[in-house]
mmCIF file of C-alpha atoms in Angstrom:
data_model
loop_
_atom_site.group_PDB
_atom_site.id
_atom_site.type_symbol
_atom_site.label_atom_id
_atom_site.label_comp_id
_atom_site.label_asym_id
_atom_site.label_seq_id
_atom_site.Cartn_x
_atom_site.Cartn_y
_atom_site.Cartn_z
ATOM 1 C CA UNK A 1 36.455 134.169 156.760
ATOM 2 C CA UNK A 2 37.909 130.731 155.791
ATOM 3 C CA UNK A 3 38.748 131.385 152.287
ATOM 4 C CA UNK A 4 40.987 129.003 150.129
ATOM 5 C CA UNK A 5 42.316 130.950 146.950
ATOM 6 C CA UNK A 6 43.976 129.301 144.022
ATOM 7 C CA UNK A 7 46.187 130.017 141.144
ATOM 8 C CA UNK A 8 45.534 131.338 138.348
ATOM 9 C CA UNK A 9 44.911 129.546 135.211
ATOM 10 C CA UNK A 10 48.065 127.860 133.348
ATOM 11 C CA UNK A 11 48.727 126.964 129.442
ATOM 12 C CA UNK A 12 51.938 124.405 129.262
ATOM 13 C CA UNK A 13 53.064 122.377 126.539
ATOM 14 C CA UNK A 14 53.697 118.665 127.146
ATOM 15 C CA UNK A 15 56.734 117.843 129.143
ATOM 16 C CA UNK A 16 56.977 121.842 131.007
ATOM 17 C CA UNK A 17 56.733 121.249 134.665
ATOM 18 C CA UNK A 18 54.060 123.257 137.398
ATOM 19 C CA UNK A 19 53.198 124.486 140.064
ATOM 20 C CA UNK A 20 49.856 125.465 141.340
ATOM 21 C CA UNK A 21 48.837 127.073 144.784
ATOM 22 C CA UNK A 22 46.159 126.972 147.260
ATOM 23 C CA UNK A 23 46.246 129.981 149.566
ATOM 24 C CA UNK A 24 44.683 129.445 152.715
ATOM 25 C CA UNK A 25 43.729 131.949 155.073
ATOM 26 C CA UNK A 26 41.342 132.573 158.057
ATOM 27 C CA UNK A 27 41.824 129.150 159.878
ATOM 28 C CA UNK A 28 44.611 127.157 161.827
ATOM 29 C CA UNK A 29 46.544 125.947 158.689
ATOM 30 C CA UNK A 30 48.372 122.992 160.233
ATOM 31 C CA UNK A 31 45.191 122.225 162.294
ATOM 32 C CA UNK A 32 43.491 120.796 158.910
ATOM 33 C CA UNK A 33 44.370 118.763 156.279
ATOM 34 C CA UNK A 34 44.361 120.273 152.252
ATOM 35 C CA UNK A 35 42.786 117.922 149.778
ATOM 36 C CA UNK A 36 43.304 117.838 146.539
ATOM 37 C CA UNK A 37 40.452 116.754 143.719
ATOM 38 C CA UNK A 38 40.904 117.073 139.920
ATOM 39 C CA UNK A 39 37.867 117.827 137.046
ATOM 40 C CA UNK A 40 38.879 116.201 133.688
ATOM 41 C CA UNK A 41 36.591 118.094 131.237
ATOM 42 C CA UNK A 42 33.430 117.673 131.503
ATOM 43 C CA UNK A 43 33.365 114.478 133.903
ATOM 44 C CA UNK A 44 33.227 113.710 137.719
ATOM 45 C CA UNK A 45 35.902 114.754 140.805
ATOM 46 C CA UNK A 46 38.320 112.186 141.681
ATOM 47 C CA UNK A 47 40.166 112.124 144.918
ATOM 48 C CA UNK A 48 43.932 113.107 144.255
ATOM 49 C CA UNK A 49 45.782 113.058 147.647
ATOM 50 C CA UNK A 50 46.087 115.151 150.819
ATOM 51 C CA UNK A 51 48.885 116.254 152.497
ATOM 52 C CA UNK A 52 48.840 117.947 156.437
ATOM 53 C CA UNK A 53 50.498 121.220 156.970
ATOM 54 C CA UNK A 54 51.401 120.460 160.094
ATOM 55 C CA UNK A 55 53.990 118.006 159.551
ATOM 56 C CA UNK A 56 53.712 117.545 155.674
ATOM 57 C CA UNK A 57 52.761 114.092 155.856
ATOM 58 C CA UNK A 58 51.005 113.052 152.737
ATOM 59 C CA UNK A 59 48.504 110.485 150.760
ATOM 60 C CA UNK A 60 48.116 109.719 147.538
ATOM 61 C CA UNK A 61 45.256 107.956 145.555
ATOM 62 C CA UNK A 62 46.852 105.206 143.471
ATOM 63 C CA UNK A 63 45.803 106.829 140.464
ATOM 64 C CA UNK A 64 47.616 109.893 140.836
ATOM 65 C CA UNK A 65 50.731 107.961 142.950
ATOM 66 C CA UNK A 66 53.771 108.949 141.225
ATOM 67 C CA UNK A 67 52.699 111.511 139.027
ATOM 68 C CA UNK A 68 52.104 114.362 140.954
ATOM 69 C CA UNK A 69 53.886 115.836 143.950
ATOM 70 C CA UNK A 70 51.589 117.310 147.030
ATOM 71 C CA UNK A 71 53.375 120.165 149.818
ATOM 72 C CA UNK A 72 52.828 122.556 151.695
ATOM 73 C CA UNK A 73 54.514 125.755 152.954
ATOM 74 C CA UNK A 74 52.888 126.604 156.191
ATOM 75 C CA UNK A 75 55.278 129.396 156.694
ATOM 76 C CA UNK A 76 52.528 131.115 153.994
ATOM 77 C CA UNK A 77 50.103 128.892 154.803
ATOM 78 C CA UNK A 78 49.885 128.043 151.238
ATOM 79 C CA UNK A 79 50.007 124.440 149.470
ATOM 80 C CA UNK A 80 50.697 123.187 146.320
ATOM 81 C CA UNK A 81 50.345 120.736 143.475
ATOM 82 C CA UNK A 82 52.714 120.007 140.945
ATOM 83 C CA UNK A 83 54.061 117.940 138.149
ATOM 84 C CA UNK A 84 57.705 117.426 136.967
ATOM 85 C CA UNK A 85 56.202 116.554 133.208
ATOM 86 C CA UNK A 86 52.755 117.575 132.087
ATOM 87 C CA UNK A 87 50.971 115.281 129.433
ATOM 88 C CA UNK A 88 47.697 116.402 127.847
ATOM 89 C CA UNK A 89 45.699 114.243 129.734
ATOM 90 C CA UNK A 90 46.946 116.262 132.851
ATOM 91 C CA UNK A 91 44.102 118.780 131.428
ATOM 92 C CA UNK A 92 41.602 119.801 134.181
ATOM 93 C CA UNK A 93 40.476 122.230 136.735
ATOM 94 C CA UNK A 94 42.248 121.440 139.753
ATOM 95 C CA UNK A 95 40.055 121.779 143.612
ATOM 96 C CA UNK A 96 42.127 122.056 146.814
ATOM 97 C CA UNK A 97 38.944 122.054 149.380
ATOM 98 C CA UNK A 98 39.400 121.407 153.457
ATOM 99 C CA UNK A 99 38.038 118.904 155.164
ATOM 100 C CA UNK A 100 35.408 119.754 157.870
ATOM 101 C CA UNK A 101 37.544 119.172 160.964
ATOM 102 C CA UNK A 102 40.614 118.789 162.947
ATOM 103 C CA UNK A 103 40.053 116.536 164.731
ATOM 104 C CA UNK A 104 38.732 114.000 161.258
ATOM 105 C CA UNK A 105 41.427 113.643 158.726
ATOM 106 C CA UNK A 106 38.985 112.336 156.458
ATOM 107 C CA UNK A 107 35.985 114.384 157.178
ATOM 108 C CA UNK A 108 33.738 116.150 154.021
ATOM 109 C CA UNK A 109 35.099 119.192 152.458
ATOM 110 C CA UNK A 110 33.568 122.366 154.167
ATOM 111 C CA UNK A 111 35.724 124.577 152.180
ATOM 112 C CA UNK A 112 36.650 124.646 148.408
ATOM 113 C CA UNK A 113 39.125 126.824 146.347
ATOM 114 C CA UNK A 114 37.624 128.344 143.221
ATOM 115 C CA UNK A 115 39.812 126.258 141.124
ATOM 116 C CA UNK A 116 42.649 126.096 139.037
ATOM 117 C CA UNK A 117 42.392 124.775 134.957
ATOM 118 C CA UNK A 118 45.561 123.715 133.610
ATOM 119 C CA UNK A 119 45.474 123.654 129.428
ATOM 120 C CA UNK A 120 47.870 121.338 128.653
ATOM 121 C CA UNK A 121 48.476 121.423 124.587
ATOM 122 C CA UNK A 122 51.677 121.582 121.928
ATOM 123 C CA UNK B 1 39.794 101.349 147.844
ATOM 124 C CA UNK B 2 36.132 102.555 147.757
ATOM 125 C CA UNK B 3 34.413 103.233 144.723
ATOM 126 C CA UNK B 4 31.151 104.469 144.766
ATOM 127 C CA UNK B 5 28.068 103.872 142.042
ATOM 128 C CA UNK B 6 25.036 106.759 141.527
ATOM 129 C CA UNK B 7 22.309 105.687 139.433
ATOM 130 C CA UNK B 8 21.240 107.094 137.078
ATOM 131 C CA UNK B 9 24.124 108.920 135.281
ATOM 132 C CA UNK B 10 21.464 111.406 133.556
ATOM 133 C CA UNK B 11 18.094 112.216 134.743
ATOM 134 C CA UNK B 12 14.879 114.768 133.079
ATOM 135 C CA UNK B 13 12.008 115.832 135.548
ATOM 136 C CA UNK B 14 10.074 118.987 135.306
ATOM 137 C CA UNK B 15 9.307 121.416 137.519
ATOM 138 C CA UNK B 16 7.635 120.108 140.727
ATOM 139 C CA UNK B 17 8.825 116.007 139.826
ATOM 140 C CA UNK B 18 10.320 114.706 142.992
ATOM 141 C CA UNK B 19 13.670 113.310 142.262
ATOM 142 C CA UNK B 20 15.448 109.922 143.448
ATOM 143 C CA UNK B 21 19.295 110.108 143.309
ATOM 144 C CA UNK B 22 20.992 106.407 143.996
ATOM 145 C CA UNK B 23 24.375 106.426 145.327
ATOM 146 C CA UNK B 24 25.616 102.793 146.262
ATOM 147 C CA UNK B 25 29.107 101.955 147.652
ATOM 148 C CA UNK B 26 31.529 99.200 146.982
ATOM 149 C CA UNK B 27 31.677 98.790 151.110
ATOM 150 C CA UNK B 28 29.790 99.936 154.029
ATOM 151 C CA UNK B 29 30.768 103.248 154.610
ATOM 152 C CA UNK B 30 28.457 103.685 157.979
ATOM 153 C CA UNK B 31 26.990 107.271 157.229
ATOM 154 C CA UNK B 32 30.016 108.822 156.385
ATOM 155 C CA UNK B 33 28.814 110.215 153.211
ATOM 156 C CA UNK B 34 27.797 113.478 151.763
ATOM 157 C CA UNK B 35 26.205 115.178 148.863
ATOM 158 C CA UNK B 36 27.451 117.961 145.909
ATOM 159 C CA UNK B 37 25.718 120.084 143.745
ATOM 160 C CA UNK B 38 27.906 121.447 141.152
ATOM 161 C CA UNK B 39 26.975 123.929 138.800
ATOM 162 C CA UNK B 40 28.825 124.682 135.471
ATOM 163 C CA UNK B 41 32.136 126.686 136.092
ATOM 164 C CA UNK B 42 31.445 126.609 140.187
ATOM 165 C CA UNK B 43 33.224 124.746 143.110
ATOM 166 C CA UNK B 44 30.984 121.791 144.233
ATOM 167 C CA UNK B 45 28.420 122.897 146.978
ATOM 168 C CA UNK B 46 27.898 120.708 150.230
ATOM 169 C CA UNK B 47 24.077 120.127 150.531
ATOM 170 C CA UNK B 48 23.936 116.946 152.757
ATOM 171 C CA UNK B 49 26.903 115.489 154.949
ATOM 172 C CA UNK B 50 26.564 112.428 157.414
ATOM 173 C CA UNK B 51 23.723 111.270 154.533
ATOM 174 C CA UNK B 52 21.079 112.636 156.334
ATOM 175 C CA UNK B 53 21.972 116.629 157.995
ATOM 176 C CA UNK B 54 20.618 118.970 155.815
ATOM 177 C CA UNK B 55 23.777 122.074 155.803
ATOM 178 C CA UNK B 56 22.430 124.811 156.662
ATOM 179 C CA UNK B 57 20.937 127.420 154.464
ATOM 180 C CA UNK B 58 20.365 124.442 151.732
ATOM 181 C CA UNK B 59 16.705 124.268 150.860
ATOM 182 C CA UNK B 60 14.146 121.711 152.786
ATOM 183 C CA UNK B 61 13.562 120.173 149.328
ATOM 184 C CA UNK B 62 16.516 118.077 150.048
ATOM 185 C CA UNK B 63 16.576 115.021 151.797
ATOM 186 C CA UNK B 64 19.002 112.132 152.165
ATOM 187 C CA UNK B 65 18.798 108.952 153.499
ATOM 188 C CA UNK B 66 20.528 105.357 153.917
ATOM 189 C CA UNK B 67 23.298 104.466 155.775
ATOM 190 C CA UNK B 68 26.117 101.421 155.333
ATOM 191 C CA UNK B 69 26.390 101.171 151.649
ATOM 192 C CA UNK B 70 23.014 102.020 149.967
ATOM 193 C CA UNK B 71 21.638 105.590 149.850
ATOM 194 C CA UNK B 72 19.926 108.250 148.161
ATOM 195 C CA UNK B 73 19.536 112.209 147.972
ATOM 196 C CA UNK B 74 16.024 113.624 147.254
ATOM 197 C CA UNK B 75 14.765 116.526 145.224
ATOM 198 C CA UNK B 76 10.746 117.021 146.505
ATOM 199 C CA UNK B 77 9.466 119.307 143.852
ATOM 200 C CA UNK B 78 11.919 119.889 141.345
ATOM 201 C CA UNK B 79 12.657 123.702 140.974
ATOM 202 C CA UNK B 80 14.307 124.852 138.029
ATOM 203 C CA UNK B 81 17.269 126.617 140.475
ATOM 204 C CA UNK B 82 18.198 122.630 141.039
ATOM 205 C CA UNK B 83 19.505 122.264 137.274
ATOM 206 C CA UNK B 84 23.434 121.380 137.773
ATOM 207 C CA UNK B 85 25.261 117.913 138.799
ATOM 208 C CA UNK B 86 25.320 115.715 141.777
ATOM 209 C CA UNK B 87 27.701 113.817 143.212
ATOM 210 C CA UNK B 88 28.021 111.781 146.301
ATOM 211 C CA UNK B 89 31.237 111.415 148.316
ATOM 212 C CA UNK B 90 32.461 108.699 150.652
ATOM 213 C CA UNK B 91 34.994 110.177 153.097
ATOM 214 C CA UNK B 92 35.340 106.922 155.342
ATOM 215 C CA UNK B 93 38.363 105.994 153.927
ATOM 216 C CA UNK B 94 39.761 109.120 152.455
ATOM 217 C CA UNK B 95 37.584 110.499 150.291
ATOM 218 C CA UNK B 96 35.671 109.036 146.956
ATOM 219 C CA UNK B 97 32.970 110.048 144.603
ATOM 220 C CA UNK B 98 30.430 108.747 142.479
ATOM 221 C CA UNK B 99 30.496 109.931 138.794
ATOM 222 C CA UNK B 100 27.857 112.119 138.527
ATOM 223 C CA UNK B 101 24.358 112.626 138.006
ATOM 224 C CA UNK B 102 22.976 115.385 135.619
ATOM 225 C CA UNK B 103 20.021 116.464 136.207
ATOM 226 C CA UNK B 104 18.029 118.186 133.695
ATOM 227 C CA UNK B 105 14.354 120.355 133.386
ATOM 228 C CA UNK B 106 11.886 119.414 130.689
#
């Protein structure tokens, strides 16, 4: 069974660093890209970027380039989303999601993680 | 970047009503469009992909149409369980989502 299991909720202060994770199981981790999607409180879905776990090649949305870092460790089939200096505006739910085809890096997502709530407040 | 615009932002309808949501892309995306349903506190659930293909297990009252840059999601007979926010998503070039349509039951 394909599963994407994300790390738990985080409460951080502005300026702190953070890394959240997405543990994949039930499929060949290196065959499918992992994408990250943000959902701010009461708002819509925003694509942040993606990673090819096979070679760690990444693409970012211009809106998020330089603000976050996406990485992966194929030895433990886990993808990460990282901030070096959080802002209050980073408070959101973050989802990882997998495209439905190993041959189409942009395919629609067929599996989603459960989401990680990040709260940044002084 | 491809920008997706949904309308309306909110709609209120009665049980049994036919409901239509429109999604427009800023450029042609062929049929590389998906529709999702999201309920509070839950991850999005795939309803339709390739603009008109119903995901397995999704009730047949949901249907999608369109190609190029204009698409619609139709709920043929609104049910109480359909209370949710609906998003379109293009997957022609990376991913981009519409801003969402909140469906309320009168």
